[in-house]
XYZ file of C-alpha atoms in Angstrom:
279
model
C -64.887 -73.123 -178.008
C -62.769 -73.767 -174.700
C -64.965 -75.516 -171.751
C -63.983 -73.669 -168.071
C -64.317 -77.478 -165.907
C -64.568 -77.946 -162.204
C -62.958 -81.224 -160.365
C -66.362 -83.455 -162.291
C -65.992 -82.257 -165.324
C -61.699 -81.955 -165.733
C -61.991 -85.568 -164.807
C -64.524 -86.703 -167.885
C -62.425 -84.866 -169.836
C -59.042 -86.678 -169.198
C -60.723 -90.386 -169.432
C -62.094 -88.959 -172.619
C -59.153 -87.729 -174.258
C -56.740 -90.244 -175.319
C -53.814 -88.152 -176.176
C -50.932 -86.610 -174.867
C -51.827 -83.929 -172.230
C -49.989 -81.478 -170.777
C -50.551 -78.804 -167.550
C -49.503 -75.091 -167.816
C -50.740 -74.514 -163.846
C -51.536 -71.130 -163.207
C -53.642 -69.073 -160.881
C -54.912 -67.024 -163.660
C -54.579 -63.287 -164.793
C -52.311 -64.848 -167.783
C -50.108 -62.187 -169.369
C -47.490 -63.489 -172.116
C -45.404 -65.782 -170.376
C -48.317 -67.678 -169.586
C -49.313 -67.528 -172.755
C -45.523 -68.703 -174.002
C -46.184 -71.919 -171.597
C -49.383 -72.828 -174.128
C -47.091 -72.533 -176.992
C -44.734 -74.314 -175.891
C -47.036 -76.983 -174.515
C -48.946 -77.471 -177.893
C -45.455 -77.963 -178.788
C -45.603 -81.486 -177.034
C -48.946 -83.365 -177.201
C -52.649 -83.896 -178.459
C -53.737 -81.846 -175.810
C -53.323 -78.960 -174.363
C -55.075 -77.990 -170.134
C -55.116 -74.758 -167.859
C -55.476 -75.023 -164.504
C -56.156 -71.453 -162.875
C -56.975 -71.366 -159.793
C -55.963 -69.071 -156.596
C -54.101 -70.961 -153.997
C -54.406 -69.789 -150.038
C -52.235 -72.482 -148.686
C -49.663 -70.364 -150.459
C -49.875 -66.646 -149.434
C -49.249 -66.349 -145.744
C -50.403 -64.143 -143.147
C -50.983 -60.116 -144.740
C -49.897 -61.598 -148.631
C -52.695 -60.322 -150.978
C -54.726 -63.605 -151.223
C -57.578 -61.373 -150.916
C -56.811 -59.029 -153.633
C -54.404 -61.633 -155.915
C -55.821 -60.381 -159.794
C -58.921 -62.841 -160.800
C -60.583 -62.009 -164.088
C -62.396 -65.355 -165.310
C -63.244 -64.098 -168.138
C -60.114 -62.498 -169.470
C -58.519 -65.512 -169.130
C -61.135 -67.487 -171.053
C -60.268 -65.191 -173.631
C -57.369 -65.810 -173.949
C -57.015 -69.335 -173.557
C -59.559 -69.263 -175.994
C -57.795 -67.472 -178.604
C -54.397 -69.481 -177.829
C -56.195 -72.665 -177.815
C -57.172 -74.738 -175.419
C -59.023 -77.532 -174.981
C -59.921 -77.258 -170.869
C -59.993 -74.687 -168.345
C -60.165 -76.172 -165.098
C -61.271 -73.555 -163.394
C -61.953 -75.107 -159.552
C -63.286 -73.427 -156.639
C -61.874 -73.054 -152.795
C -64.325 -76.595 -151.488
C -63.116 -78.325 -154.894
C -59.509 -78.254 -154.283
C -59.654 -77.965 -150.504
C -63.476 -79.366 -149.235
C -62.052 -79.243 -145.247
C -58.988 -77.803 -143.566
C -55.999 -80.636 -144.957
C -53.901 -82.287 -142.169
C -51.163 -84.100 -144.876
C -49.475 -81.646 -147.347
C -46.434 -81.989 -148.732
C -42.698 -80.636 -147.396
C -40.451 -78.401 -149.318
C -37.923 -79.164 -146.994
C -34.194 -77.577 -146.798
C -35.012 -75.882 -150.096
C -38.072 -75.220 -149.833
C -36.781 -72.928 -146.791
C -34.356 -71.111 -148.499
C -34.379 -67.667 -150.133
C -37.916 -67.632 -151.764
C -39.047 -69.445 -148.957
C -37.695 -67.633 -145.513
C -38.570 -64.749 -146.369
C -42.850 -67.098 -146.777
C -42.238 -69.299 -144.285
C -44.323 -72.505 -145.800
C -44.144 -71.015 -149.619
C -43.475 -73.774 -151.054
C -45.403 -76.741 -149.098
C -48.320 -75.198 -150.738
C -46.705 -74.372 -153.673
C -45.682 -78.734 -153.953
C -49.797 -79.639 -151.803
C -50.803 -77.782 -154.965
C -49.433 -79.613 -157.828
C -49.444 -82.805 -156.491
C -53.062 -82.555 -156.317
C -53.223 -80.996 -159.620
C -51.193 -83.365 -161.198
C -53.251 -86.190 -159.302
C -56.247 -85.111 -160.351
C -55.366 -84.103 -164.653
C -53.215 -86.825 -165.028
C -50.927 -84.729 -167.973
C -48.143 -86.445 -169.432
C -46.324 -82.870 -169.698
C -46.117 -80.303 -167.297
C -44.530 -75.948 -168.848
C -44.026 -74.103 -165.964
C -41.939 -70.777 -166.738
C -38.326 -69.408 -165.023
C -39.065 -66.800 -163.292
C -40.193 -68.686 -160.206
C -36.997 -70.809 -160.768
C -36.995 -72.740 -157.242
C -40.910 -72.921 -157.730
C -39.382 -75.340 -160.338
C -36.248 -76.149 -158.224
C -38.543 -77.569 -156.304
C -41.069 -79.214 -158.584
C -38.450 -81.338 -160.729
C -37.144 -82.480 -157.021
C -41.268 -83.649 -156.500
C -41.629 -85.447 -159.150
C -38.399 -87.216 -158.762
C -38.870 -87.722 -154.818
C -42.384 -89.158 -155.103
C -42.337 -90.859 -158.608
C -44.772 -89.115 -160.003
C -43.863 -89.409 -163.244
C -44.613 -86.060 -164.894
C -42.002 -84.628 -167.548
C -41.225 -80.898 -166.201
C -41.143 -78.586 -168.762
C -39.290 -75.228 -168.534
C -39.254 -72.063 -170.877
C -37.487 -68.884 -170.253
C -38.590 -66.249 -168.472
C -40.443 -63.434 -170.997
C -39.676 -59.869 -170.200
C -41.674 -56.420 -171.587
C -40.127 -53.804 -173.639
C -38.007 -52.848 -170.039
C -36.794 -55.858 -169.488
C -39.316 -56.218 -166.959
C -40.136 -59.792 -165.865
C -43.719 -60.447 -167.266
C -45.956 -61.596 -163.397
C -49.131 -60.871 -162.482
C -48.361 -58.471 -159.710
C -46.904 -55.619 -162.203
C -49.869 -54.769 -162.604
C -50.409 -53.703 -158.855
C -47.182 -51.303 -159.528
C -47.663 -46.759 -160.753
C -46.003 -45.607 -162.782
C -42.985 -44.575 -160.890
C -42.712 -47.770 -159.118
C -42.367 -49.555 -162.505
C -39.548 -47.542 -163.555
C -37.864 -48.220 -160.180
C -38.737 -52.122 -160.660
C -36.511 -52.305 -163.930
C -33.699 -51.767 -161.171
C -33.461 -55.466 -161.405
C -33.683 -56.427 -164.524
C -30.195 -54.160 -164.956
C -28.539 -55.385 -161.690
C -28.671 -58.698 -163.655
C -27.123 -56.794 -166.692
C -23.826 -56.166 -164.041
C -23.873 -59.847 -163.418
C -23.403 -60.811 -166.777
C -20.768 -58.773 -168.154
C -18.649 -60.051 -164.909
C -16.097 -62.745 -165.173
C -15.367 -64.696 -162.068
C -18.858 -66.258 -160.011
C -17.932 -62.876 -156.651
C -17.837 -60.013 -159.314
C -21.049 -61.003 -160.313
C -22.684 -61.704 -157.383
C -20.829 -58.398 -156.368
C -21.701 -55.985 -159.036
C -25.990 -56.811 -158.868
C -25.528 -55.969 -154.920
C -23.798 -52.041 -155.677
C -26.447 -52.561 -158.680
C -29.855 -52.496 -155.589
C -28.043 -50.460 -152.549
C -27.747 -47.641 -155.358
C -30.990 -48.246 -155.974
C -31.976 -48.569 -152.022
C -29.770 -44.974 -151.098
C -31.642 -43.077 -154.408
C -34.998 -45.058 -153.851
C -37.000 -45.436 -150.166
C -39.056 -47.365 -151.789
C -36.872 -49.910 -152.944
C -36.511 -52.528 -150.654
C -34.107 -55.289 -151.111
C -34.325 -58.816 -149.739
C -31.493 -60.665 -151.538
C -29.185 -60.493 -154.200
C -26.935 -64.039 -154.114
C -25.482 -66.274 -156.786
C -27.080 -70.518 -155.974
C -26.427 -73.787 -157.988
C -29.576 -74.130 -159.488
C -30.405 -78.283 -158.870
C -29.803 -77.448 -155.109
C -30.617 -73.203 -154.058
C -27.076 -73.598 -152.307
C -24.494 -70.668 -152.452
C -22.248 -70.440 -154.710
C -18.282 -70.182 -153.326
C -16.220 -66.864 -154.499
C -14.166 -69.370 -157.556
C -17.608 -70.639 -158.368
C -17.296 -72.492 -161.334
C -20.116 -73.798 -163.816
C -23.903 -72.679 -164.493
C -25.435 -70.784 -161.668
C -29.064 -69.221 -161.012
C -28.347 -65.552 -159.646
C -32.066 -64.866 -157.474
C -33.612 -61.600 -156.742
C -35.428 -60.754 -154.785
C -37.020 -56.524 -153.981
C -39.949 -54.958 -152.205
C -41.255 -52.203 -155.063
C -42.985 -50.430 -152.658
C -46.087 -52.476 -151.019
C -44.542 -55.278 -154.176
C -42.946 -58.055 -153.461
C -40.766 -58.451 -157.064
C -39.023 -61.930 -157.691
C -36.269 -62.270 -161.106
C -33.309 -64.504 -161.826
C -30.634 -64.808 -164.477
C -28.776 -68.585 -165.685
C -24.972 -67.505 -166.252
C -21.866 -69.753 -166.403
C -18.534 -69.149 -165.382
C -15.155 -70.927 -166.335
């Protein structure tokens, strides 16, 4: 039976685990996207731990920290079905026994795109990731590519601070209608969900174009049309960026780039992305 462990429990579990360990960091509200991460983790190591912690440091004023979905029993049932060896589900006071003075700075990469829209968000993300790595001591950590800026920053965290954890990424998992899976999708009404499909449609429009400039323009036209037709839809950004640095690609860019999108549908903020190649 998959155990739910506090800080002392995860310390004891890790000390007893002699094989290789993968960590899948989550905030709970597990869905099929998380299950894909767990499945990939099982392919790589002897034991898999899933962390479940809604981290207050990555939520800004007025964001959804209080209402973020929490259902530990449902999450535990998924982990049990998927063969997870340990669930690390600490209480808030275990991770932050006092107001932290020292945190991780996400630097320039953490201040653009999602970082510009949510100041301090990535500082909070990298701080909790560093703490989870320190606690669980994984050989591998598995992240989804939907949060591609977060993924790039975690890779940079590991490289810059010599943390010695292998970062494995898993492609975006989508529902049958094309919407990228997210715990926040449950906030959407039926009408809002239909409107949210403009994000994957914008990615499809970009994929059909041969150059970086044309791809970016095609995505922006699709999303501008969504804004015109749906007052519930508000575009934040649609930009082609270089994957390693999150700097904007020039119009004549050649090579592999990531088209990153963010928009609000009603009160819900959604992100999506696709990797595109230009020759």
